[in-house]
Short mmCIF file of C-alpha atoms in Angstrom, two decimals:
data_model
loop_
_atom_site.label_atom_id
_atom_site.label_comp_id
_atom_site.label_asym_id
_atom_site.label_seq_id
_atom_site.Cartn_x
_atom_site.Cartn_y
_atom_site.Cartn_z
CA UNK A 1 111.32 94.78 136.74
CA UNK A 2 112.12 97.90 134.08
CA UNK A 3 108.97 99.69 132.60
CA UNK A 4 109.44 101.01 129.37
CA UNK A 5 106.09 103.55 129.72
CA UNK A 6 106.90 106.84 131.51
CA UNK A 7 103.26 106.66 132.42
CA UNK A 8 102.70 103.41 133.59
CA UNK A 9 100.77 102.86 136.71
CA UNK A 10 100.60 99.12 136.46
CA UNK A 11 101.70 95.86 136.60
CA UNK A 12 102.34 94.86 132.97
CA UNK A 13 100.26 91.90 131.38
CA UNK A 14 101.91 88.86 129.77
CA UNK A 15 102.18 90.13 126.48
CA UNK A 16 103.94 93.24 127.96
CA UNK A 17 106.13 91.02 130.02
CA UNK A 18 107.18 89.03 126.86
CA UNK A 19 108.16 92.60 124.96
CA UNK A 20 110.26 94.33 127.53
CA UNK A 21 112.12 91.10 128.15
CA UNK A 22 113.26 90.69 124.46
CA UNK A 23 114.52 94.88 124.66
CA UNK A 24 116.30 93.87 127.39
CA UNK A 25 114.08 95.42 130.10
CA UNK A 26 111.32 93.44 132.52
CA UNK A 27 112.56 91.22 135.33
CA UNK A 28 116.15 90.60 136.39
CA UNK A 29 117.32 89.57 139.56
CA UNK A 30 119.74 92.22 140.80
CA UNK A 31 121.83 91.88 144.29
CA UNK A 32 123.10 94.81 146.38
CA UNK A 33 125.97 94.70 148.66
CA UNK A 34 123.99 94.68 152.20
CA UNK A 35 125.29 97.85 153.09
CA UNK A 36 124.68 99.57 149.85
CA UNK A 37 123.88 103.38 149.78
CA UNK A 38 121.74 105.16 147.80
CA UNK A 39 124.40 105.70 144.88
CA UNK A 40 125.48 102.34 144.78
CA UNK A 41 121.93 101.21 144.29
CA UNK A 42 121.54 103.84 141.73
CA UNK A 43 124.73 102.89 139.70
CA UNK A 44 124.08 98.76 139.97
CA UNK A 45 120.18 99.32 138.63
CA UNK A 46 121.99 101.59 135.79
CA UNK A 47 124.70 98.36 135.13
CA UNK A 48 121.33 95.72 135.23
CA UNK A 49 119.30 98.26 132.68
CA UNK A 50 121.59 100.30 130.54
CA UNK A 51 118.94 102.05 129.08
CA UNK A 52 118.03 103.71 132.08
CA UNK A 53 121.01 106.35 131.09
CA UNK A 54 119.26 107.97 128.41
CA UNK A 55 116.08 108.59 130.01
CA UNK A 56 116.40 111.59 132.32
CA UNK A 57 115.91 110.06 135.57
CA UNK A 58 113.97 106.87 136.86
CA UNK A 59 112.10 105.79 139.71
CA UNK A 60 110.77 103.05 141.89
CA UNK A 61 107.80 101.73 142.66
CA UNK A 62 106.22 98.68 144.29
CA UNK A 63 102.56 97.31 144.38
CA UNK A 64 100.49 94.98 146.85
CA UNK A 65 100.42 91.25 146.41
CA UNK A 66 96.59 91.55 145.94
CA UNK A 67 96.52 94.49 143.14
CA UNK A 68 98.08 95.53 139.81
CA UNK A 69 98.45 99.02 140.55
CA UNK A 70 101.73 100.13 141.00
CA UNK A 71 102.55 103.04 143.69
CA UNK A 72 105.99 105.05 144.03
CA UNK A 73 108.28 104.44 146.94
CA UNK A 74 108.47 107.30 149.00
CA UNK A 75 111.56 106.22 150.97
CA UNK A 76 115.23 106.68 150.50
CA UNK A 77 117.10 104.22 147.82
CA UNK A 78 119.66 102.84 150.01
CA UNK A 79 119.51 98.59 150.71
CA UNK A 80 118.47 98.98 154.85
CA UNK A 81 115.32 101.16 153.64
CA UNK A 82 114.31 99.20 150.43
CA UNK A 83 114.65 96.13 152.36
CA UNK A 84 112.18 97.62 155.19
CA UNK A 85 109.73 98.27 152.62
CA UNK A 86 109.80 95.32 150.18
CA UNK A 87 111.44 92.88 152.38
CA UNK A 88 115.04 90.86 151.83
CA UNK A 89 113.93 89.35 148.36
CA UNK A 90 111.22 91.95 147.12
CA UNK A 91 110.02 92.86 143.70
CA UNK A 92 110.27 96.78 142.84
CA UNK A 93 109.55 98.04 139.20
CA UNK A 94 111.69 100.71 137.36
CA UNK A 95 110.27 103.33 135.74
CA UNK A 96 111.67 106.39 133.32
CA UNK A 97 110.75 109.96 133.72
CA UNK A 98 111.48 112.07 131.31
CA UNK A 99 111.65 109.65 128.24
CA UNK A 100 109.81 106.17 127.45
CA UNK A 101 112.62 103.63 127.13
CA UNK A 102 113.03 102.00 123.82
CA UNK A 103 111.59 98.65 122.91
CA UNK A 104 113.53 97.60 120.33
CA UNK A 105 114.65 93.75 120.41
CA UNK A 106 117.87 93.14 121.56
CA UNK A 107 119.98 90.68 120.20
CA UNK A 108 123.26 89.08 121.83
CA UNK A 109 123.43 86.10 120.37
CA UNK A 110 126.74 85.24 118.24
CA UNK A 111 126.12 84.62 114.87
CA UNK A 112 126.75 80.64 113.73
CA UNK A 113 130.89 80.18 111.41
CA UNK A 114 128.99 77.72 109.48
CA UNK A 115 129.12 78.19 105.78
CA UNK A 116 126.57 77.06 102.91
CA UNK A 117 126.35 78.00 98.98
CA UNK A 118 123.43 80.39 97.42
CA UNK A 119 121.90 78.70 94.33
CA UNK A 120 121.16 81.95 92.48
CA UNK A 121 125.04 83.66 92.75
CA UNK A 122 126.94 80.41 94.02
CA UNK A 123 128.78 82.52 96.67
CA UNK A 124 129.50 81.06 99.59
CA UNK A 125 127.09 82.27 102.96
CA UNK A 126 127.00 82.16 106.13
CA UNK A 127 123.95 80.24 107.96
CA UNK A 128 122.53 82.99 109.91
CA UNK A 129 122.55 85.06 106.76
CA UNK A 130 121.56 82.89 103.90
CA UNK A 131 118.12 83.87 104.09
CA UNK A 132 118.31 87.58 103.96
CA UNK A 133 121.19 86.74 101.24
CA UNK A 134 119.19 84.77 98.94
CA UNK A 135 115.52 87.51 99.54
CA UNK A 136 118.66 90.11 98.39
CA UNK A 137 119.71 87.79 96.10
CA UNK A 138 116.57 87.77 94.34
CA UNK A 139 115.80 90.98 94.12
CA UNK A 140 118.67 92.47 93.10
CA UNK A 141 118.08 90.69 89.43
CA UNK A 142 114.88 91.61 88.94
CA UNK A 143 114.37 94.91 86.73
CA UNK A 144 111.09 97.07 86.91
CA UNK A 145 108.81 93.98 84.93
CA UNK A 146 109.91 91.46 87.04
CA UNK A 147 112.26 89.67 85.21
CA UNK A 148 114.87 87.71 86.46
CA UNK A 149 118.83 89.28 84.87
CA UNK A 150 121.21 87.39 86.36
CA UNK A 151 123.67 85.69 84.43
CA UNK A 152 124.98 82.95 85.94
CA UNK A 153 128.88 82.80 86.88
CA UNK A 154 128.97 78.90 86.79
CA UNK A 155 127.66 76.32 83.97
CA UNK A 156 126.76 78.75 81.01
CA UNK A 157 124.22 75.92 79.69
CA UNK A 158 122.32 76.35 83.26
CA UNK A 159 118.72 77.40 82.99
CA UNK A 160 117.29 80.08 85.04
CA UNK A 161 114.07 81.14 86.17
CA UNK A 162 112.71 83.95 84.22
CA UNK A 163 110.28 85.57 87.07
CA UNK A 164 110.20 86.44 90.11
CA UNK A 165 107.48 83.93 91.40
CA UNK A 166 109.47 80.95 89.86
CA UNK A 167 112.45 81.83 91.28
CA UNK A 168 110.30 82.11 94.69
CA UNK A 169 108.94 78.83 93.96
CA UNK A 170 112.37 77.27 93.29
CA UNK A 171 113.63 78.66 96.90
CA UNK A 172 110.93 76.73 98.94
CA UNK A 173 108.61 80.10 98.68
CA UNK A 174 104.81 79.68 97.60
CA UNK A 175 103.84 81.57 94.66
CA UNK A 176 101.87 83.87 97.07
CA UNK A 177 104.70 85.63 97.83
CA UNK A 178 103.40 89.44 98.12
CA UNK A 179 101.81 87.31 101.54
CA UNK A 180 105.39 86.97 103.17
CA UNK A 181 106.27 89.67 105.20
CA UNK A 182 109.72 88.55 105.04
CA UNK A 183 110.37 88.83 101.19
CA UNK A 184 108.10 92.11 101.06
CA UNK A 185 111.26 94.15 99.46
CA UNK A 186 111.10 92.06 96.37
CA UNK A 187 107.43 93.68 95.94
CA UNK A 188 108.69 97.01 95.29
CA UNK A 189 110.80 95.66 92.72
CA UNK A 190 108.19 94.33 90.68
CA UNK A 191 105.37 95.86 88.93
CA UNK A 192 102.33 95.57 91.10
CA UNK A 193 100.57 94.81 88.22
CA UNK A 194 102.64 91.45 87.47
CA UNK A 195 101.76 90.51 91.05
CA UNK A 196 98.00 91.22 91.22
CA UNK A 197 96.52 92.51 87.92
CA UNK A 198 94.08 95.16 88.86
CA UNK A 199 94.34 95.49 92.19
CA UNK A 200 93.48 98.85 93.81
CA UNK A 201 94.21 97.44 96.83
CA UNK A 202 97.22 96.48 96.40
CA UNK A 203 98.29 100.16 95.40
CA UNK A 204 96.41 101.72 98.34
CA UNK A 205 98.75 98.81 100.58
CA UNK A 206 101.79 100.28 98.80
CA UNK A 207 100.70 103.95 99.85
CA UNK A 208 100.43 102.61 103.57
CA UNK A 209 103.64 101.38 103.91
CA UNK A 210 105.55 104.70 102.97
CA UNK A 211 103.05 106.47 105.55
CA UNK A 212 104.15 103.70 107.82
CA UNK A 213 107.49 104.05 107.51
CA UNK A 214 107.57 107.83 107.56
CA UNK A 215 105.92 107.30 111.11
CA UNK A 216 108.23 104.82 112.51
CA UNK A 217 111.43 106.62 110.98
CA UNK A 218 110.47 109.76 112.96
CA UNK A 219 109.14 107.79 116.48
CA UNK A 220 112.70 105.55 116.38
CA UNK A 221 114.14 108.92 115.72
CA UNK A 222 112.86 110.76 118.31
CA UNK A 223 113.10 108.23 120.94
CA UNK A 224 109.09 107.85 120.49
CA UNK A 225 107.86 104.60 122.11
CA UNK A 226 104.66 105.29 124.25
CA UNK A 227 101.96 103.53 122.11
CA UNK A 228 99.68 106.34 122.21
CA UNK A 229 101.74 108.92 121.01
CA UNK A 230 102.72 106.65 117.92
CA UNK A 231 98.98 106.43 117.52
CA UNK A 232 98.41 110.52 117.68
CA UNK A 233 101.54 110.87 115.01
CA UNK A 234 100.14 107.76 113.24
CA UNK A 235 96.64 109.63 112.85
CA UNK A 236 97.51 112.74 111.64
CA UNK A 237 99.43 110.77 108.61
CA UNK A 238 96.88 108.01 107.86
CA UNK A 239 93.84 110.30 108.18
CA UNK A 240 92.08 112.14 105.09
CA UNK A 241 89.33 114.21 104.43
CA UNK A 242 87.39 116.33 106.87
CA UNK A 243 88.83 116.77 110.49
CA UNK A 244 87.57 113.94 112.76
CA UNK A 245 86.96 116.55 115.34
CA UNK A 246 85.44 120.02 116.00
CA UNK A 247 88.27 121.99 117.80
CA UNK A 248 86.43 124.92 118.50
CA UNK A 249 83.01 125.83 119.93
CA UNK A 250 81.81 127.49 116.72
CA UNK A 251 79.41 126.59 113.75
CA UNK A 252 79.92 123.53 112.44
CA UNK A 253 79.49 124.86 108.74
CA UNK A 254 83.02 125.91 109.33
CA UNK A 255 84.23 121.98 109.12
CA UNK A 256 84.68 121.01 105.42
CA UNK A 257 86.31 117.63 103.58
CA UNK A 258 85.06 114.68 102.10
CA UNK A 259 83.96 111.53 103.94
CA UNK A 260 82.71 108.12 104.51
CA UNK A 261 79.16 108.13 104.94
CA UNK A 262 77.78 105.05 106.16
CA UNK A 263 73.99 104.21 107.60
CA UNK A 264 73.40 102.19 110.18
CA UNK A 265 70.29 101.09 112.11
CA UNK A 266 70.46 100.86 115.88
CA UNK A 267 68.10 98.04 116.11
CA UNK A 268 70.20 95.71 113.25
CA UNK A 269 73.48 97.44 114.50
CA UNK A 270 76.20 95.02 113.45
CA UNK A 271 74.45 93.27 110.08
CA UNK A 272 74.00 96.92 108.57
CA UNK A 273 77.68 98.52 110.14
CA UNK A 274 79.22 95.13 108.29
CA UNK A 275 77.30 96.00 105.02
CA UNK A 276 78.12 99.78 104.84
CA UNK A 277 82.29 99.09 106.02
CA UNK A 278 82.45 96.84 103.42
CA UNK A 279 81.64 98.93 100.67
CA UNK A 280 84.13 101.65 102.04
CA UNK A 281 86.85 101.91 99.23
CA UNK A 282 89.15 104.06 101.18
CA UNK A 283 89.24 103.65 104.37
CA UNK A 284 91.60 106.28 105.45
CA UNK A 285 88.79 109.26 105.38
CA UNK A 286 87.00 110.54 107.92
CA UNK A 287 83.83 108.37 108.71
CA UNK A 288 80.58 110.07 109.02
CA UNK A 289 77.80 108.41 110.48
CA UNK A 290 73.93 108.66 110.72
CA UNK A 291 71.54 106.03 112.51
CA UNK A 292 68.55 105.63 110.65
CA UNK A 293 65.67 108.35 111.56
CA UNK A 294 67.70 110.41 113.41
CA UNK A 295 68.74 114.01 112.24
CA UNK A 296 71.89 114.80 113.88
CA UNK A 297 74.82 115.52 111.77
CA UNK A 298 77.95 113.52 112.64
CA UNK A 299 81.19 116.14 113.74
CA UNK A 300 82.71 113.60 115.93
CA UNK A 301 79.48 112.63 118.19
CA UNK A 302 77.51 110.16 116.43
CA UNK A 303 80.95 108.53 115.35
CA UNK A 304 82.11 108.08 118.66
CA UNK A 305 78.94 106.49 119.73
CA UNK A 306 78.74 104.32 116.98
CA UNK A 307 82.01 102.92 117.66
CA UNK A 308 81.56 102.22 121.22
CA UNK A 309 77.99 100.00 120.49
CA UNK A 310 79.28 98.35 117.53
CA UNK A 311 82.57 97.19 119.67
CA UNK A 312 79.93 95.77 122.04
CA UNK A 313 78.38 93.97 119.50
CA UNK A 314 81.57 92.43 117.86
CA UNK A 315 82.78 91.07 121.19
CA UNK A 316 79.81 88.88 121.92
CA UNK A 317 79.07 87.79 118.78
CA UNK A 318 82.67 87.42 116.92
CA UNK A 319 84.97 86.74 120.25
CA UNK A 320 83.08 84.98 122.68
CA UNK A 321 83.69 82.45 121.12
CA UNK A 322 85.67 83.08 118.24
CA UNK A 323 83.21 81.76 114.92
CA UNK A 324 86.13 80.54 112.98
CA UNK A 325 83.93 79.69 110.19
CA UNK A 326 82.67 83.30 109.73
CA UNK A 327 83.40 85.22 106.44
CA UNK A 328 82.65 88.69 108.66
CA UNK A 329 86.36 89.02 109.99
CA UNK A 330 87.68 90.89 107.37
CA UNK A 331 85.02 94.09 108.24
CA UNK A 332 85.30 93.22 111.76
CA UNK A 333 88.97 93.70 111.34
CA UNK A 334 88.05 96.98 109.79
CA UNK A 335 85.67 98.09 111.92
CA UNK A 336 88.70 97.98 114.48
CA UNK A 337 91.50 99.82 112.74
CA UNK A 338 88.65 102.53 112.41
CA UNK A 339 87.78 103.02 115.94
CA UNK A 340 91.92 102.88 116.57
CA UNK A 341 92.60 105.65 114.10
CA UNK A 342 89.61 107.81 114.35
CA UNK A 343 89.25 108.49 117.95
CA UNK A 344 86.65 105.83 119.02
CA UNK A 345 87.30 103.11 121.73
CA UNK A 346 90.63 101.26 121.74
CA UNK A 347 89.46 97.63 120.50
CA UNK A 348 90.90 95.55 123.07
CA UNK A 349 87.96 92.93 122.56
CA UNK A 350 90.50 89.77 121.77
CA UNK A 351 92.01 87.74 124.16
CA UNK A 352 96.04 88.36 124.19
CA UNK A 353 96.90 85.16 121.87
CA UNK A 354 94.64 86.14 119.39
CA UNK A 355 96.28 89.53 119.12
CA UNK A 356 99.68 87.71 118.93
CA UNK A 357 98.33 85.38 116.15
CA UNK A 358 96.71 88.32 114.15
CA UNK A 359 100.03 90.58 114.67
CA UNK A 360 102.84 88.23 114.75
CA UNK A 361 101.99 85.26 113.29
CA UNK A 362 104.15 84.85 110.07
CA UNK A 363 102.09 82.55 107.84
CA UNK A 364 98.56 82.14 109.64
CA UNK A 365 97.23 79.08 108.69
CA UNK A 366 93.18 80.02 109.90
CA UNK A 367 90.97 82.29 107.39
CA UNK A 368 89.56 83.99 110.16
CA UNK A 369 93.27 85.31 111.43
CA UNK A 370 94.26 86.11 107.76
CA UNK A 371 90.93 87.61 107.29
CA UNK A 372 91.31 90.04 110.72
CA UNK A 373 95.05 90.48 109.97
CA UNK A 374 93.64 92.26 106.35
CA UNK A 375 90.94 93.78 107.96
CA UNK A 376 93.41 95.60 110.42
CA UNK A 377 96.10 96.62 107.53
CA UNK A 378 93.42 98.57 105.67
CA UNK A 379 94.95 101.69 107.46
CA UNK A 380 98.31 99.68 107.91
CA UNK A 381 98.37 98.52 111.99
CA UNK A 382 99.29 95.78 111.22
CA UNK A 383 102.47 97.08 109.35
CA UNK A 384 103.30 99.76 111.66
CA UNK A 385 102.61 97.19 115.04
CA UNK A 386 105.48 94.64 113.20
CA UNK A 387 107.42 97.87 112.62
CA UNK A 388 107.11 99.47 116.28
CA UNK A 389 106.14 96.30 118.50
CA UNK A 390 105.14 98.06 121.70
CA UNK A 391 101.79 99.53 119.43
CA UNK A 392 100.25 95.72 120.21
CA UNK A 393 99.97 97.19 123.68
CA UNK A 394 96.84 99.32 121.86
CA UNK A 395 95.42 95.75 121.54
CA UNK A 396 95.97 93.51 123.97
CA UNK A 397 93.10 93.62 126.75
CA UNK A 398 93.82 95.11 130.11
CA UNK A 399 91.37 95.33 133.44
CA UNK A 400 89.29 98.36 132.55
CA UNK A 401 89.24 101.22 135.26
CA UNK A 402 85.92 101.96 135.91
CA UNK A 403 84.48 105.50 135.65
CA UNK A 404 84.18 106.40 139.26
CA UNK A 405 82.14 110.09 140.59
CA UNK A 406 85.25 111.58 140.99
CA UNK A 407 86.62 111.01 137.43
CA UNK A 408 83.34 111.93 135.72
CA UNK A 409 83.13 115.57 137.72
CA UNK A 410 86.64 115.93 136.38
CA UNK A 411 85.79 115.34 132.99
CA UNK A 412 82.53 117.27 132.67
CA UNK A 413 83.41 121.03 134.07
CA UNK A 414 80.27 123.00 134.79
CA UNK A 415 80.36 126.13 133.37
CA UNK A 416 79.28 128.54 136.32
CA UNK A 417 78.13 132.23 135.72
CA UNK A 418 80.18 134.98 138.10
CA UNK A 419 80.31 134.64 141.18
CA UNK A 420 77.38 136.34 143.41
CA UNK A 421 75.02 136.62 141.12
CA UNK A 422 71.79 135.83 140.84
CA UNK A 423 72.12 133.30 138.12
CA UNK A 424 75.07 131.66 139.62
CA UNK A 425 72.77 130.87 142.48
CA UNK A 426 69.86 129.16 140.05
CA UNK A 427 73.52 126.86 138.68
CA UNK A 428 74.28 125.82 141.93
CA UNK A 429 70.84 124.59 143.25
CA UNK A 430 70.47 122.96 139.66
CA UNK A 431 74.44 120.86 139.58
CA UNK A 432 73.80 120.32 143.60
CA UNK A 433 70.76 117.91 142.40
CA UNK A 434 72.48 117.07 139.10
CA UNK A 435 75.73 115.70 141.82
CA UNK A 436 73.10 113.90 143.98
CA UNK A 437 71.55 111.97 141.08
CA UNK A 438 75.15 111.12 139.63
CA UNK A 439 75.82 109.71 143.05
CA UNK A 440 72.75 107.55 142.78
CA UNK A 441 73.57 106.30 139.47
CA UNK A 442 77.43 105.55 141.10
CA UNK A 443 75.58 103.12 143.28
CA UNK A 444 73.28 101.27 141.09
CA UNK A 445 70.01 103.24 142.51
CA UNK A 446 69.22 104.41 139.13
CA UNK A 447 68.25 101.41 137.12
CA UNK A 448 70.00 101.37 133.60
CA UNK A 449 71.78 104.38 133.90
CA UNK A 450 75.48 104.23 135.39
CA UNK A 451 78.34 106.92 135.04
CA UNK A 452 79.05 105.93 131.38
CA UNK A 453 75.53 106.66 130.25
CA UNK A 454 75.75 109.73 131.77
CA UNK A 455 79.21 110.19 129.67
CA UNK A 456 78.26 108.85 126.59
CA UNK A 457 74.85 111.19 126.74
CA UNK A 458 77.56 114.10 126.55
CA UNK A 459 80.04 113.63 124.61
CA UNK A 460 78.97 110.02 122.15
CA UNK A 461 81.36 107.85 124.32
CA UNK A 462 80.97 105.45 127.43
CA UNK A 463 84.99 106.35 128.15
CA UNK A 464 87.34 108.78 127.51
CA UNK A 465 89.44 108.02 123.99
CA UNK A 466 92.77 107.19 124.31
CA UNK A 467 93.90 110.50 122.39
CA UNK A 468 91.56 112.33 124.60
CA UNK A 469 88.69 114.80 123.60
CA UNK A 470 89.75 117.41 121.44
CA UNK A 471 87.30 119.88 123.45
CA UNK A 472 86.77 119.46 127.00
CA UNK A 473 83.61 118.32 128.21
CA UNK A 474 81.15 120.96 129.78
CA UNK A 475 77.99 121.45 131.29
CA UNK A 476 76.24 124.35 130.50
CA UNK A 477 73.63 125.98 132.18
CA UNK A 478 70.48 127.02 129.74
CA UNK A 479 66.83 128.77 130.09
CA UNK A 480 64.21 125.93 129.20
CA UNK A 481 60.68 125.30 129.07
CA UNK A 482 61.13 121.65 130.19
CA UNK A 483 63.91 120.24 132.66
CA UNK A 484 64.90 117.46 129.88
CA UNK A 485 68.63 117.55 129.42
CA UNK A 486 70.59 118.02 126.41
CA UNK A 487 73.16 117.14 124.52
CA UNK A 488 75.91 118.31 121.68
CA UNK A 489 78.35 115.26 121.23
CA UNK A 490 80.02 116.89 118.38
CA UNK A 491 81.44 119.37 121.14
CA UNK A 492 81.17 117.34 124.35
CA UNK A 493 78.64 119.44 125.77
CA UNK A 494 75.72 118.60 127.95
CA UNK A 495 72.80 121.41 128.79
CA UNK A 496 71.04 121.45 131.94
CA UNK A 497 67.87 123.71 132.42
CA UNK A 498 67.45 126.35 135.32
CA UNK A 499 64.55 127.31 137.09
CA UNK A 500 63.11 131.13 136.51
CA UNK A 501 60.74 133.20 138.37
CA UNK A 502 57.82 131.13 136.32
CA UNK A 503 59.17 127.88 136.19
CA UNK A 504 60.51 126.29 139.53
CA UNK A 505 62.99 123.17 140.13
CA UNK A 506 60.48 119.54 139.74
CA UNK A 507 60.66 118.06 142.93
CA UNK A 508 64.05 115.89 143.40
CA UNK A 509 62.38 112.78 142.03
CA UNK A 510 60.37 114.09 139.29
CA UNK A 511 63.60 116.06 137.95
CA UNK A 512 65.58 112.31 138.71
CA UNK A 513 63.03 110.38 136.44
CA UNK A 514 63.54 113.30 133.52
CA UNK A 515 67.29 112.56 133.51
CA UNK A 516 66.54 108.82 133.72
CA UNK A 517 64.73 109.22 130.73
CA UNK A 518 67.55 111.19 128.71
CA UNK A 519 70.30 108.86 129.74
CA UNK A 520 68.88 105.61 128.44
CA UNK A 521 67.69 107.68 125.25
CA UNK A 522 69.49 106.04 122.20
CA UNK A 523 68.19 108.63 119.85
CA UNK A 524 69.79 111.80 118.20
CA UNK A 525 66.98 114.30 118.00
CA UNK A 526 65.09 113.74 120.61
CA UNK A 527 62.57 116.57 121.75
#
């Protein structure tokens, strides 16, 4: 099985396998000569997967039958050695090294030679090209007002349709032709006022299409196919207003720009979030979140926590099970789009089947799918997936990697004083107890507190964002009258108190109870 992503470390799911298959990658049966040496094996694989020639080298991986984790084959590539590792008919995975492989659809079918006549221009056209020809024929003969300009080459008395919508209706398309992706090119040749009078969203959608096209052109020209890399490029183009994150641990007064300010209630988060998100007119601006009664200014932290909390609520309320009768799915789609674009959690909360319907179904019949699509496309994500199919993997469900103690200690870097100083000794004592506490939380012995709670306390999110943290999460040691931890989630910093001559460390269980209080707290501004 040939993979496209040079960082993939898990067996592809069904949606990814289908994407790989369409791109000429994925699963293939390859037979080697029994005495084939390494070079022969290498050449046979390149012959089977021709795209491997442009990836700057590749490596072989395998996995055990009971797990999805891929491990590199640390052995020679001759057939005799490979047989001993994967068996005479085993499966192994090929992963590119320097460059990701493109997942553009590969079509090898020969086109039919059957012909038919175009009703508009009366020319004979191949059956395989007639649909594209009709759409082009219509678009070619529209002026900027939407008036049909074609003059019949046949009977001069033949009545011709006068408007784009009449042409489309006569060709068998629905009247709301602006909703059809197959003929989206027509809308650029018709004034938007003729399509949807007074619609500001349509103007915004036109601009979004330009941004999507700019992003996809760049990605295709530079062989960027990794969904995370695409998202990073798209984010830079799509987000406006104030920067999403602080990039320096300096005063937040130095960060300026417009925002979409929303007020939400922790006690009724989903209802208030949907009401606030519905009211946003320009979805591209940086979202600024404040919770009722809390005093924190949002420079990234409260927004990340908002996305983390609201996605949990949305999954339970709208996707377990799907509530097809609800009118909230457009607002839900908007929240999913914002979380994807503005450094929130990736919204992998829909089933693989639903993801496929939302992004790839040509004409969705179900209203809730239409609404979801509209909400997601308020930031151009549906268009982006249709241009770069690999981006759909940002939404497909995946088995999550649980946060481990090792991962958390690598994320939360302690900022120690100089080695050998008296302060360093006190910092070591405090940090040693904090490590013990994290071990208890990891094993479930601290009640409601888990490792995700600790990371969320420090950064606003219980998992590392797809695009990473703008600032490395850290632990600072500070002098304080009490030992209750505090945090600044906008700069991803947790503060732990140090003992001094007049204020020694509490007993372990007393200190751990203070940690419990802090990490269970869901309020910005606790004193």
